[in-house]
Amino acid sequence: MKALFDIDGPALRFVTKIAYSFYLNILWFLCCLPIFTVGASTTALFYVTLKVAKNEEGSLTKSFFRAFRKNFRQATVIWLILLGVGILLGVDGYVFYHMRFDSVLWALGCAVFLVALAAYAIILMYIFPLLARFDNTVRTMFKNALMIGMRFLFCTVLMACIYFGMALVVVRFFTPAIVFGEGLCALLCSYLLAGVLHLCEEKSAENGEDSLPLPEVSGAEEKNWSVRDVHGVKKIGYIWEYYKLPIVVGCIFLYIAGYMLHGYLTHKETVLYTGLVNVSDAIPADALTEDFLDYLGADAGKNEVVLYEGLYLTQDESSPDFDYVYASNTKITAAIAGSQLDVVLMDQEAFDLLSGRGYLCDMEQFLEKEAPDLLEDLRPQLISNTVILKDNALDAQLDDSVTYNAVTDEYPMGIDLTRSPLIPERGITGTLYLGIISNTPRRDTAAICLRYLTEPIP
C-alpha cells in the first residue's frame, strides 16, 4: 500500500499524467484559436502525448511548440483538406436526412455516404498522430491513416469510443470536463497507438522505404499470401483478417439497402391523422382506422389512418394522470406544427384547452366549404367556444400588480358527437366533441371523416 502512493508509485504517476493532459489541453486550445492552426496544434499535442505514453515526455511546453513549428505547414494543409471534406459531408448528411424515404436511390446514396463518413472518421483519428511520428507526403499520410485504421480495427473502435465518451460527458453530464477534453482523449489514444506506431516504425525500418507499409500484427516474416494457399477454418480466418472492413461495410450496405427496399415496398400513404384526447375508449380503434378506410374506398394495403391514442390534457394538478400532460402537450404541438394532426375527438376539458389555444378551425366555415350539404343537418350540433387571441398572462405572472386581460373571439369550434351511431353504449360519460385542426392539409378527407362519424348506419 505504501508503494502505491510512493513518489514514483502508480497512483502519483497517474495523477501526474492527468495533470499533463490538462496543461496540454490548454496549450492545444490556445493554439487552435486561429482555426486554421487546428491541424498543427493537434499534431503537436499527439507528439507530446505519445512521448508521455512512453515516459519520455521531458519539457512539455518546449516539445509542444517544437512539434508545432516543425509540422505547421503540412499539418495546416491536411487540416484544411479535412475541414473542406467535413463541411461537404455535413451538407450531404443534412440533405440525406431531409430527403429520407423520398427516393429509392436514398438507400444507395446513404450507404455510400456512411462509408465515406467512416473513412473520414478513421483518417481524422489517425492522421495527426502519424504526422507527429513520421515524415511523408500529404497523399501518403492520408493513405496510411486509412490503411492503418482499417487494419487495427479494434484500436480504431476504442479510440472512437474515447472521443464519443468525452463528448457525451461534456454535453450531457459535466460540462466543466471540457478542461480535459482533447488533452485527455489524446493521452488515452496515445496509449492505444503506442504499440501500433511501434510496429509501423519497425516495418518502415525493415523495408527502408519512405512510405509507411501496413504492418503484420504477428510480426512474422512478410509473405505473399493468397486465399488459395489456405484451407478450411484458416481460410475463413484469412478472409476475416484481411477483408473485415469490406465485409463490415458490405453488411452495412446490404442492411440499409434491404431496410429501405422493405420500407419502400411496404410504405403506406397516410390519408388522415386522428387524435383521441381524454377519450381513448369512446370509439373502437378499428372504427377509426380499418372501417374508415373501407368507407373511404381506400386500399388498406397502401393506405393507413394514423391514430394517436392515450393523449391526456388537464389543468387539474391533483389528477392521478397529470404526469402525462407534458408529454401529450409536446406530442400534440409537434404533430400540429408538422401538419400531422387533422381530426381530434375529445371531452369537454380537452375541448376547452385546445379551443383556447386556437388550434381548432371554425366548423361553420369548414362545412360551408368542404361539406355544404351537411351544414344544416349538423348546425344544431355545432358547439362554440372561446379562443384567446392575445393576453398578458406572462406579465400578470411576473407582476402581481398587473391585472390579467385578454382579447378573445368566439365561434363554432366543435361538433357534438355524443349521439354518433359509432359510439358504443359503454362510451364515455359526458359529451364527445369532434374538432378539426386549423392547418390541416387534408381538409377533404377530414370532411369525409366527419360525414362518416355523423351519418346514420344503413
Short mmCIF file of C-alpha atoms in Angstrom, two decimals:
data_model
loop_
_atom_site.label_atom_id
_atom_site.label_comp_id
_atom_site.label_asym_id
_atom_site.label_seq_id
_atom_site.Cartn_x
_atom_site.Cartn_y
_atom_site.Cartn_z
CA MET A 1 0.00 0.00 0.00
CA LYS A 2 2.88 2.35 0.83
CA ALA A 3 4.50 1.68 -2.55
CA LEU A 4 1.22 2.57 -4.22
CA PHE A 5 1.47 6.18 -3.03
CA ASP A 6 5.25 6.43 -3.34
CA ILE A 7 6.56 9.41 -5.29
CA ASP A 8 7.30 7.06 -8.17
CA GLY A 9 4.29 4.87 -7.48
CA PRO A 10 1.48 4.21 -9.99
CA ALA A 11 -1.06 6.43 -8.23
CA LEU A 12 1.05 9.58 -8.36
CA ARG A 13 2.23 8.81 -11.90
CA PHE A 14 -1.42 8.52 -12.93
CA VAL A 15 -2.32 11.85 -11.29
CA THR A 16 0.74 13.50 -12.86
CA LYS A 17 -0.21 12.38 -16.35
CA ILE A 18 -3.77 13.58 -15.87
CA ALA A 19 -2.33 16.94 -14.91
CA TYR A 20 -0.17 16.83 -18.04
CA SER A 21 -3.28 16.25 -20.16
CA PHE A 22 -4.97 19.26 -18.54
CA TYR A 23 -1.99 21.51 -19.30
CA LEU A 24 -1.62 20.17 -22.83
CA ASN A 25 -5.32 20.74 -23.44
CA ILE A 26 -4.84 24.42 -22.58
CA LEU A 27 -1.90 24.70 -24.99
CA TRP A 28 -3.85 22.87 -27.69
CA PHE A 29 -6.91 25.10 -27.25
CA LEU A 30 -4.93 28.35 -27.35
CA CYS A 31 -3.04 27.28 -30.47
CA CYS A 32 -6.32 26.25 -32.17
CA LEU A 33 -7.90 29.70 -31.82
CA PRO A 34 -6.98 30.95 -35.33
CA ILE A 35 -8.91 27.87 -36.58
CA PHE A 36 -6.54 27.19 -39.49
CA THR A 37 -3.88 26.11 -36.95
CA VAL A 38 -6.00 23.25 -35.58
CA GLY A 39 -4.02 20.69 -37.56
CA ALA A 40 -0.62 21.88 -36.33
CA SER A 41 -1.87 22.17 -32.76
CA THR A 42 -3.35 18.64 -32.80
CA THR A 43 -0.14 17.22 -34.29
CA ALA A 44 1.91 18.91 -31.55
CA LEU A 45 -0.48 17.57 -28.92
CA PHE A 46 -0.08 13.99 -30.12
CA TYR A 47 3.68 14.42 -30.42
CA VAL A 48 3.84 15.15 -26.69
CA THR A 49 1.19 12.65 -25.51
CA LEU A 50 2.90 9.85 -27.43
CA LYS A 51 6.08 10.70 -25.54
CA VAL A 52 4.15 10.81 -22.25
CA ALA A 53 2.72 7.35 -23.01
CA LYS A 54 6.32 6.07 -23.36
CA ASN A 55 7.51 8.01 -20.27
CA GLU A 56 9.77 10.18 -22.45
CA GLU A 57 7.96 13.48 -22.01
CA GLY A 58 10.74 15.90 -20.96
CA SER A 59 9.67 19.56 -21.19
CA LEU A 60 6.03 19.63 -22.27
CA THR A 61 5.99 23.23 -23.46
CA LYS A 62 9.20 23.05 -25.47
CA SER A 63 8.24 19.74 -27.06
CA PHE A 64 4.77 21.04 -27.94
CA PHE A 65 5.93 24.21 -29.68
CA ARG A 66 8.87 22.48 -31.38
CA ALA A 67 6.46 19.99 -32.96
CA PHE A 68 4.04 22.82 -33.72
CA ARG A 69 6.67 24.74 -35.72
CA LYS A 70 8.14 21.67 -37.41
CA ASN A 71 4.81 20.29 -38.72
CA PHE A 72 2.97 23.59 -39.19
CA ARG A 73 2.92 23.72 -42.99
CA GLN A 74 1.99 20.11 -43.70
CA ALA A 75 -0.46 19.87 -40.78
CA THR A 76 -2.23 23.04 -41.95
CA VAL A 77 -2.64 21.69 -45.49
CA ILE A 78 -4.01 18.41 -44.12
CA TRP A 79 -6.37 20.23 -41.75
CA LEU A 80 -7.76 22.49 -44.46
CA ILE A 81 -8.41 19.46 -46.68
CA LEU A 82 -10.15 17.67 -43.80
CA LEU A 83 -12.16 20.79 -42.96
CA GLY A 84 -13.38 21.14 -46.54
CA VAL A 85 -14.30 17.46 -46.79
CA GLY A 86 -16.01 17.65 -43.38
CA ILE A 87 -18.17 20.59 -44.49
CA LEU A 88 -19.08 18.71 -47.67
CA LEU A 89 -20.03 15.60 -45.67
CA GLY A 90 -22.05 17.73 -43.27
CA VAL A 91 -24.05 19.23 -46.13
CA ASP A 92 -24.54 15.78 -47.65
CA GLY A 93 -25.70 14.41 -44.30
CA TYR A 94 -28.22 17.25 -43.94
CA VAL A 95 -29.57 16.59 -47.44
CA PHE A 96 -29.80 12.82 -46.92
CA TYR A 97 -31.58 13.29 -43.59
CA HIS A 98 -34.25 15.58 -45.02
CA MET A 99 -34.85 13.57 -48.20
CA ARG A 100 -35.20 10.21 -46.42
CA PHE A 101 -37.74 7.80 -47.86
CA ASP A 102 -38.45 10.18 -50.74
CA SER A 103 -36.48 8.17 -53.29
CA VAL A 104 -35.40 4.59 -53.84
CA LEU A 105 -31.91 5.90 -54.56
CA TRP A 106 -31.76 7.23 -50.98
CA ALA A 107 -30.60 3.83 -49.71
CA LEU A 108 -27.70 3.63 -52.16
CA GLY A 109 -26.69 7.22 -51.58
CA CYS A 110 -26.92 6.82 -47.82
CA ALA A 111 -24.77 3.68 -47.92
CA VAL A 112 -22.07 5.49 -49.92
CA PHE A 113 -22.32 8.44 -47.54
CA LEU A 114 -21.88 6.24 -44.45
CA VAL A 115 -18.83 4.53 -45.97
CA ALA A 116 -17.31 7.93 -46.77
CA LEU A 117 -18.14 9.16 -43.27
CA ALA A 118 -16.48 6.11 -41.69
CA ALA A 119 -13.35 6.60 -43.82
CA TYR A 120 -13.29 10.29 -42.89
CA ALA A 121 -13.55 9.50 -39.17
CA ILE A 122 -10.73 6.93 -39.39
CA ILE A 123 -8.43 9.37 -41.19
CA LEU A 124 -9.30 12.14 -38.73
CA MET A 125 -8.32 9.94 -35.76
CA TYR A 126 -5.06 8.61 -37.22
CA ILE A 127 -3.54 11.21 -39.50
CA PHE A 128 -2.28 13.68 -36.89
CA PRO A 129 -0.65 11.01 -34.65
CA LEU A 130 1.05 9.63 -37.79
CA LEU A 131 2.21 13.11 -38.79
CA ALA A 132 3.68 13.54 -35.31
CA ARG A 133 5.85 10.44 -35.77
CA PHE A 134 6.56 10.06 -39.49
CA ASP A 135 7.71 12.20 -42.40
CA ASN A 136 5.70 11.60 -45.55
CA THR A 137 3.82 13.33 -48.32
CA VAL A 138 0.28 14.54 -47.69
CA ARG A 139 -1.14 11.93 -50.05
CA THR A 140 0.77 9.12 -48.34
CA MET A 141 -0.33 10.36 -44.92
CA PHE A 142 -3.99 10.09 -45.95
CA LYS A 143 -3.46 6.63 -47.42
CA ASN A 144 -1.56 5.32 -44.40
CA ALA A 145 -4.07 6.76 -41.94
CA LEU A 146 -6.91 4.95 -43.68
CA MET A 147 -4.99 1.68 -44.11
CA ILE A 148 -3.78 1.51 -40.50
CA GLY A 149 -7.21 2.48 -39.18
CA MET A 150 -8.78 -0.39 -41.14
CA ARG A 151 -6.01 -2.83 -40.21
CA PHE A 152 -6.22 -2.19 -36.49
CA LEU A 153 -9.99 -2.06 -36.33
CA PHE A 154 -10.24 -2.83 -32.62
CA CYS A 155 -7.93 0.07 -31.77
CA THR A 156 -9.98 2.31 -34.07
CA VAL A 157 -13.23 1.39 -32.31
CA LEU A 158 -11.70 2.05 -28.88
CA MET A 159 -10.43 5.45 -29.99
CA ALA A 160 -13.87 6.33 -31.35
CA CYS A 161 -15.41 5.31 -28.02
CA ILE A 162 -12.97 7.56 -26.15
CA TYR A 163 -13.89 10.62 -28.23
CA PHE A 164 -17.61 9.82 -28.10
CA GLY A 165 -17.49 9.24 -24.35
CA MET A 166 -15.75 12.56 -23.72
CA ALA A 167 -18.25 14.41 -25.91
CA LEU A 168 -21.15 12.74 -24.10
CA VAL A 169 -19.76 13.64 -20.67
CA VAL A 170 -19.18 17.27 -21.65
CA VAL A 171 -22.52 17.77 -23.38
CA ARG A 172 -24.85 15.74 -21.15
CA PHE A 173 -23.35 15.29 -17.70
CA PHE A 174 -20.46 17.54 -16.66
CA THR A 175 -19.63 20.49 -18.91
CA PRO A 176 -16.53 21.57 -16.89
CA ALA A 177 -14.87 18.32 -18.05
CA ILE A 178 -14.08 20.25 -21.22
CA VAL A 179 -10.93 21.49 -19.43
CA PHE A 180 -9.51 17.97 -20.00
CA GLY A 181 -11.24 17.47 -23.37
CA GLU A 182 -8.89 16.80 -26.25
CA GLY A 183 -5.83 16.56 -23.99
CA LEU A 184 -7.16 13.56 -22.09
CA CYS A 185 -8.54 11.95 -25.26
CA ALA A 186 -5.16 12.33 -26.97
CA LEU A 187 -3.35 10.84 -23.97
CA LEU A 188 -5.65 7.80 -23.78
CA CYS A 189 -5.47 7.31 -27.55
CA SER A 190 -1.67 7.59 -27.38
CA TYR A 191 -1.53 4.58 -25.07
CA LEU A 192 -3.55 2.65 -27.66
CA LEU A 193 -1.45 3.94 -30.55
CA ALA A 194 1.96 3.42 -28.95
CA GLY A 195 2.14 -0.27 -29.89
CA VAL A 196 0.62 0.30 -33.33
CA LEU A 197 3.08 3.04 -34.23
CA HIS A 198 5.97 0.98 -32.86
CA LEU A 199 5.07 -1.82 -35.27
CA CYS A 200 4.87 0.71 -38.08
CA GLU A 201 8.31 2.09 -37.21
CA GLU A 202 9.84 -1.37 -37.18
CA LYS A 203 8.31 -2.33 -40.51
CA SER A 204 9.30 1.00 -42.04
CA ALA A 205 12.92 0.50 -40.88
CA GLU A 206 12.99 -3.07 -42.27
CA ASN A 207 11.71 -2.01 -45.67
CA GLY A 208 13.85 1.09 -45.83
CA GLU A 209 11.02 2.94 -47.54
CA ASP A 210 9.77 6.47 -47.06
CA SER A 211 6.15 5.36 -47.19
CA LEU A 212 4.69 3.60 -44.23
CA PRO A 213 3.69 -0.02 -45.01
CA LEU A 214 0.84 -1.90 -43.45
CA PRO A 215 2.40 -3.98 -40.64
CA GLU A 216 1.53 -7.54 -39.72
CA VAL A 217 0.09 -7.98 -36.23
CA SER A 218 2.02 -11.18 -35.67
CA GLY A 219 5.33 -9.65 -36.65
CA ALA A 220 6.08 -12.72 -38.78
CA GLU A 221 8.10 -12.67 -41.98
CA GLU A 222 6.33 -10.81 -44.77
CA LYS A 223 4.85 -13.24 -47.22
CA ASN A 224 2.79 -13.05 -50.39
CA TRP A 225 -0.27 -14.78 -49.05
CA SER A 226 -3.15 -15.79 -51.25
CA VAL A 227 -6.52 -17.15 -50.26
CA ARG A 228 -5.70 -20.20 -52.37
CA ASP A 229 -2.80 -21.06 -50.05
CA VAL A 230 -5.01 -21.76 -47.03
CA HIS A 231 -7.90 -24.14 -46.50
CA GLY A 232 -10.76 -24.90 -44.13
CA VAL A 233 -11.07 -22.80 -40.97
CA LYS A 234 -7.80 -20.98 -41.76
CA LYS A 235 -9.30 -19.71 -45.00
CA ILE A 236 -12.19 -18.14 -43.06
CA GLY A 237 -9.72 -16.60 -40.63
CA TYR A 238 -7.59 -15.29 -43.50
CA ILE A 239 -10.58 -13.71 -45.23
CA TRP A 240 -11.76 -12.08 -42.00
CA GLU A 241 -8.25 -10.88 -41.08
CA TYR A 242 -7.61 -9.10 -44.35
CA TYR A 243 -11.11 -8.23 -45.56
CA LYS A 244 -13.01 -7.48 -42.35
CA LEU A 245 -13.65 -3.83 -43.17
CA PRO A 246 -15.07 -4.53 -46.67
CA ILE A 247 -17.17 -7.29 -45.09
CA VAL A 248 -18.49 -4.93 -42.39
CA VAL A 249 -19.13 -2.15 -44.91
CA GLY A 250 -20.85 -4.63 -47.23
CA CYS A 251 -23.10 -5.84 -44.41
CA ILE A 252 -24.00 -2.24 -43.52
CA PHE A 253 -24.75 -1.53 -47.16
CA LEU A 254 -26.93 -4.64 -47.51
CA TYR A 255 -28.78 -3.84 -44.28
CA ILE A 256 -29.52 -0.26 -45.33
CA ALA A 257 -30.48 -1.30 -48.85
CA GLY A 258 -32.72 -4.09 -47.52
CA TYR A 259 -34.28 -1.83 -44.93
CA MET A 260 -35.01 0.90 -47.45
CA LEU A 261 -36.32 -1.59 -50.01
CA HIS A 262 -38.62 -3.09 -47.38
CA GLY A 263 -39.75 0.40 -46.38
CA TYR A 264 -40.43 1.31 -49.99
CA LEU A 265 -42.38 -1.87 -50.72
CA THR A 266 -44.43 -1.70 -47.51
CA HIS A 267 -44.83 2.07 -47.37
CA LYS A 268 -48.38 3.25 -46.80
CA GLU A 269 -49.81 6.64 -47.64
CA THR A 270 -51.34 8.35 -44.62
CA VAL A 271 -54.81 9.58 -45.52
CA LEU A 272 -55.70 11.04 -42.10
CA TYR A 273 -54.21 11.73 -38.67
CA THR A 274 -56.71 11.37 -35.83
CA GLY A 275 -56.14 12.14 -32.16
CA LEU A 276 -58.07 10.87 -29.13
CA VAL A 277 -57.67 13.26 -26.21
CA ASN A 278 -59.07 12.10 -22.84
CA VAL A 279 -61.44 9.74 -24.70
CA SER A 280 -59.41 6.70 -25.69
CA ASP A 281 -62.34 4.32 -25.12
CA ALA A 282 -65.03 6.44 -26.74
CA ILE A 283 -64.92 4.83 -30.18
CA PRO A 284 -63.28 1.49 -31.06
CA ALA A 285 -59.92 2.00 -32.75
CA ASP A 286 -60.81 -0.19 -35.72
CA ALA A 287 -63.85 2.00 -36.41
CA LEU A 288 -61.49 4.97 -36.91
CA THR A 289 -58.90 3.06 -38.94
CA GLU A 290 -59.84 -0.08 -40.90
CA ASP A 291 -63.58 0.65 -41.05
CA PHE A 292 -62.98 4.24 -42.12
CA LEU A 293 -60.62 3.08 -44.89
CA ASP A 294 -63.38 0.76 -46.12
CA TYR A 295 -65.84 3.67 -46.04
CA LEU A 296 -63.32 5.79 -47.93
CA GLY A 297 -62.82 3.05 -50.51
CA ALA A 298 -59.07 3.10 -49.93
CA ASP A 299 -56.79 0.07 -50.21
CA ALA A 300 -55.72 -0.86 -46.67
CA GLY A 301 -52.52 -2.37 -48.08
CA LYS A 302 -51.41 1.01 -49.47
CA ASN A 303 -53.15 3.50 -47.17
CA GLU A 304 -53.45 3.99 -43.44
CA VAL A 305 -55.02 6.17 -40.78
CA VAL A 306 -52.61 7.20 -38.03
CA LEU A 307 -54.37 7.15 -34.67
CA TYR A 308 -52.85 8.96 -31.68
CA GLU A 309 -54.22 7.25 -28.58
CA GLY A 310 -53.61 7.86 -24.89
CA LEU A 311 -53.35 11.65 -25.14
CA TYR A 312 -54.33 13.41 -21.94
CA LEU A 313 -54.86 17.11 -21.21
CA THR A 314 -55.97 18.69 -17.94
CA GLN A 315 -55.24 21.68 -15.71
CA ASP A 316 -56.05 19.75 -12.55
CA GLU A 317 -52.69 19.13 -10.88
CA SER A 318 -54.31 16.72 -8.43
CA SER A 319 -55.26 14.36 -11.25
CA PRO A 320 -53.51 10.96 -10.95
CA ASP A 321 -52.62 11.16 -14.67
CA PHE A 322 -51.23 14.70 -14.54
CA ASP A 323 -47.71 13.40 -15.29
CA TYR A 324 -48.86 12.53 -18.83
CA VAL A 325 -49.94 16.10 -19.62
CA TYR A 326 -46.48 17.42 -20.54
CA ALA A 327 -45.80 14.53 -22.93
CA SER A 328 -49.25 14.89 -24.50
CA ASN A 329 -48.84 18.64 -24.92
CA THR A 330 -45.48 18.11 -26.60
CA LYS A 331 -46.83 15.44 -28.93
CA ILE A 332 -49.90 17.47 -29.91
CA THR A 333 -47.88 20.65 -30.52
CA ALA A 334 -45.29 18.80 -32.62
CA ALA A 335 -47.98 17.00 -34.63
CA ILE A 336 -49.81 20.24 -35.38
CA ALA A 337 -46.58 22.04 -36.29
CA GLY A 338 -45.72 19.20 -38.67
CA SER A 339 -49.24 19.12 -40.18
CA GLN A 340 -49.67 15.58 -38.84
CA LEU A 341 -52.90 16.04 -36.92
CA ASP A 342 -56.23 16.57 -38.70
CA VAL A 343 -59.18 15.42 -36.58
CA VAL A 344 -59.44 15.45 -32.79
CA LEU A 345 -62.00 13.59 -30.68
CA MET A 346 -62.09 14.93 -27.11
CA ASP A 347 -64.06 15.55 -23.96
CA GLN A 348 -65.19 18.91 -22.59
CA GLU A 349 -61.94 19.71 -20.75
CA ALA A 350 -59.73 18.95 -23.75
CA PHE A 351 -62.13 20.89 -25.99
CA ASP A 352 -61.78 23.97 -23.77
CA LEU A 353 -57.98 23.75 -23.70
CA LEU A 354 -57.48 23.19 -27.43
CA SER A 355 -60.05 25.83 -28.32
CA GLY A 356 -58.37 28.42 -26.10
CA ARG A 357 -55.06 27.85 -27.86
CA GLY A 358 -56.59 28.48 -31.27
CA TYR A 359 -55.85 25.02 -32.64
CA LEU A 360 -59.40 24.32 -33.89
CA CYS A 361 -60.91 25.77 -37.03
CA ASP A 362 -64.28 27.47 -37.44
CA MET A 363 -66.55 24.47 -38.07
CA GLU A 364 -69.28 26.53 -39.72
CA GLN A 365 -66.87 27.92 -42.30
CA PHE A 366 -65.30 24.49 -42.74
CA LEU A 367 -68.67 22.90 -43.50
CA GLU A 368 -69.62 25.70 -45.90
CA LYS A 369 -66.52 24.99 -47.98
CA GLU A 370 -65.98 21.24 -47.64
CA ALA A 371 -69.43 19.73 -46.96
CA PRO A 372 -72.21 22.28 -47.51
CA ASP A 373 -74.86 19.55 -47.67
CA LEU A 374 -74.12 18.68 -44.01
CA LEU A 375 -74.24 22.20 -42.63
CA GLU A 376 -77.95 22.45 -41.94
CA ASP A 377 -78.18 18.91 -40.55
CA LEU A 378 -75.24 19.46 -38.20
CA ARG A 379 -75.96 23.08 -37.24
CA PRO A 380 -77.79 22.05 -34.02
CA GLN A 381 -74.68 20.07 -33.01
CA LEU A 382 -72.21 22.92 -33.53
CA ILE A 383 -70.59 23.96 -30.26
CA SER A 384 -68.98 27.37 -29.83
CA ASN A 385 -66.04 28.14 -27.62
CA THR A 386 -63.65 30.95 -26.86
CA VAL A 387 -60.18 31.41 -28.33
CA ILE A 388 -57.61 33.70 -26.70
CA LEU A 389 -56.15 35.88 -29.43
CA LYS A 390 -53.89 37.91 -27.16
CA ASP A 391 -53.33 38.21 -23.41
CA ASN A 392 -50.89 39.48 -20.81
CA ALA A 393 -50.62 36.22 -18.85
CA LEU A 394 -46.81 36.43 -18.67
CA ASP A 395 -46.85 39.98 -17.31
CA ALA A 396 -49.50 39.04 -14.77
CA GLN A 397 -47.41 36.09 -13.57
CA LEU A 398 -44.29 38.21 -13.19
CA ASP A 399 -46.02 41.16 -11.51
CA ASP A 400 -48.88 40.67 -9.05
CA SER A 401 -49.99 44.27 -9.53
CA VAL A 402 -50.83 43.66 -13.21
CA THR A 403 -54.44 42.70 -13.90
CA TYR A 404 -54.92 39.87 -16.34
CA ASN A 405 -56.82 40.76 -19.50
CA ALA A 406 -57.22 39.07 -22.85
CA VAL A 407 -58.54 39.67 -26.34
CA THR A 408 -60.83 36.79 -27.29
CA ASP A 409 -63.11 35.61 -30.04
CA GLU A 410 -65.94 33.09 -30.07
CA TYR A 411 -67.12 30.86 -32.91
CA PRO A 412 -68.19 27.22 -33.51
CA MET A 413 -65.12 25.05 -32.97
CA GLY A 414 -66.57 21.61 -32.48
CA ILE A 415 -69.41 19.22 -33.18
CA ASP A 416 -71.24 17.24 -30.53
CA LEU A 417 -70.76 13.56 -31.42
CA THR A 418 -72.41 12.11 -28.36
CA ARG A 419 -75.23 10.64 -30.43
CA SER A 420 -72.94 9.28 -33.16
CA PRO A 421 -74.05 5.78 -34.23
CA LEU A 422 -70.43 4.59 -33.92
CA ILE A 423 -70.23 5.27 -30.19
CA PRO A 424 -70.86 2.06 -28.22
CA GLU A 425 -73.26 2.04 -25.31
CA ARG A 426 -70.33 1.73 -22.95
CA GLY A 427 -68.88 5.02 -24.27
CA ILE A 428 -67.71 7.95 -22.24
CA THR A 429 -69.82 9.72 -19.70
CA GLY A 430 -70.31 13.32 -20.76
CA THR A 431 -70.04 14.90 -24.17
CA LEU A 432 -67.79 13.78 -27.02
CA TYR A 433 -66.61 16.56 -29.30
CA LEU A 434 -65.03 16.50 -32.73
CA GLY A 435 -62.74 19.31 -33.82
CA ILE A 436 -60.68 19.83 -36.97
CA ILE A 437 -57.22 21.35 -36.73
CA SER A 438 -56.91 24.73 -38.44
CA ASN A 439 -53.78 23.98 -40.50
CA THR A 440 -54.80 20.51 -41.72
CA PRO A 441 -53.73 19.93 -45.35
CA ARG A 442 -56.23 17.05 -45.63
CA ARG A 443 -59.44 19.05 -45.36
CA ASP A 444 -61.33 16.92 -47.88
CA THR A 445 -60.55 13.67 -46.03
CA ALA A 446 -61.38 15.34 -42.69
CA ALA A 447 -64.79 16.28 -44.14
CA ILE A 448 -65.35 12.65 -45.22
CA CYS A 449 -64.41 11.51 -41.70
CA LEU A 450 -66.95 13.95 -40.26
CA ARG A 451 -69.61 12.57 -42.59
CA TYR A 452 -68.61 9.00 -41.64
CA LEU A 453 -68.96 9.74 -37.91
CA THR A 454 -72.30 11.53 -38.12
CA GLU A 455 -74.38 9.84 -40.79
CA PRO A 456 -76.73 7.02 -39.70
CA ILE A 457 -75.56 3.45 -40.19
CA PRO A 458 -77.53 1.92 -43.12
#
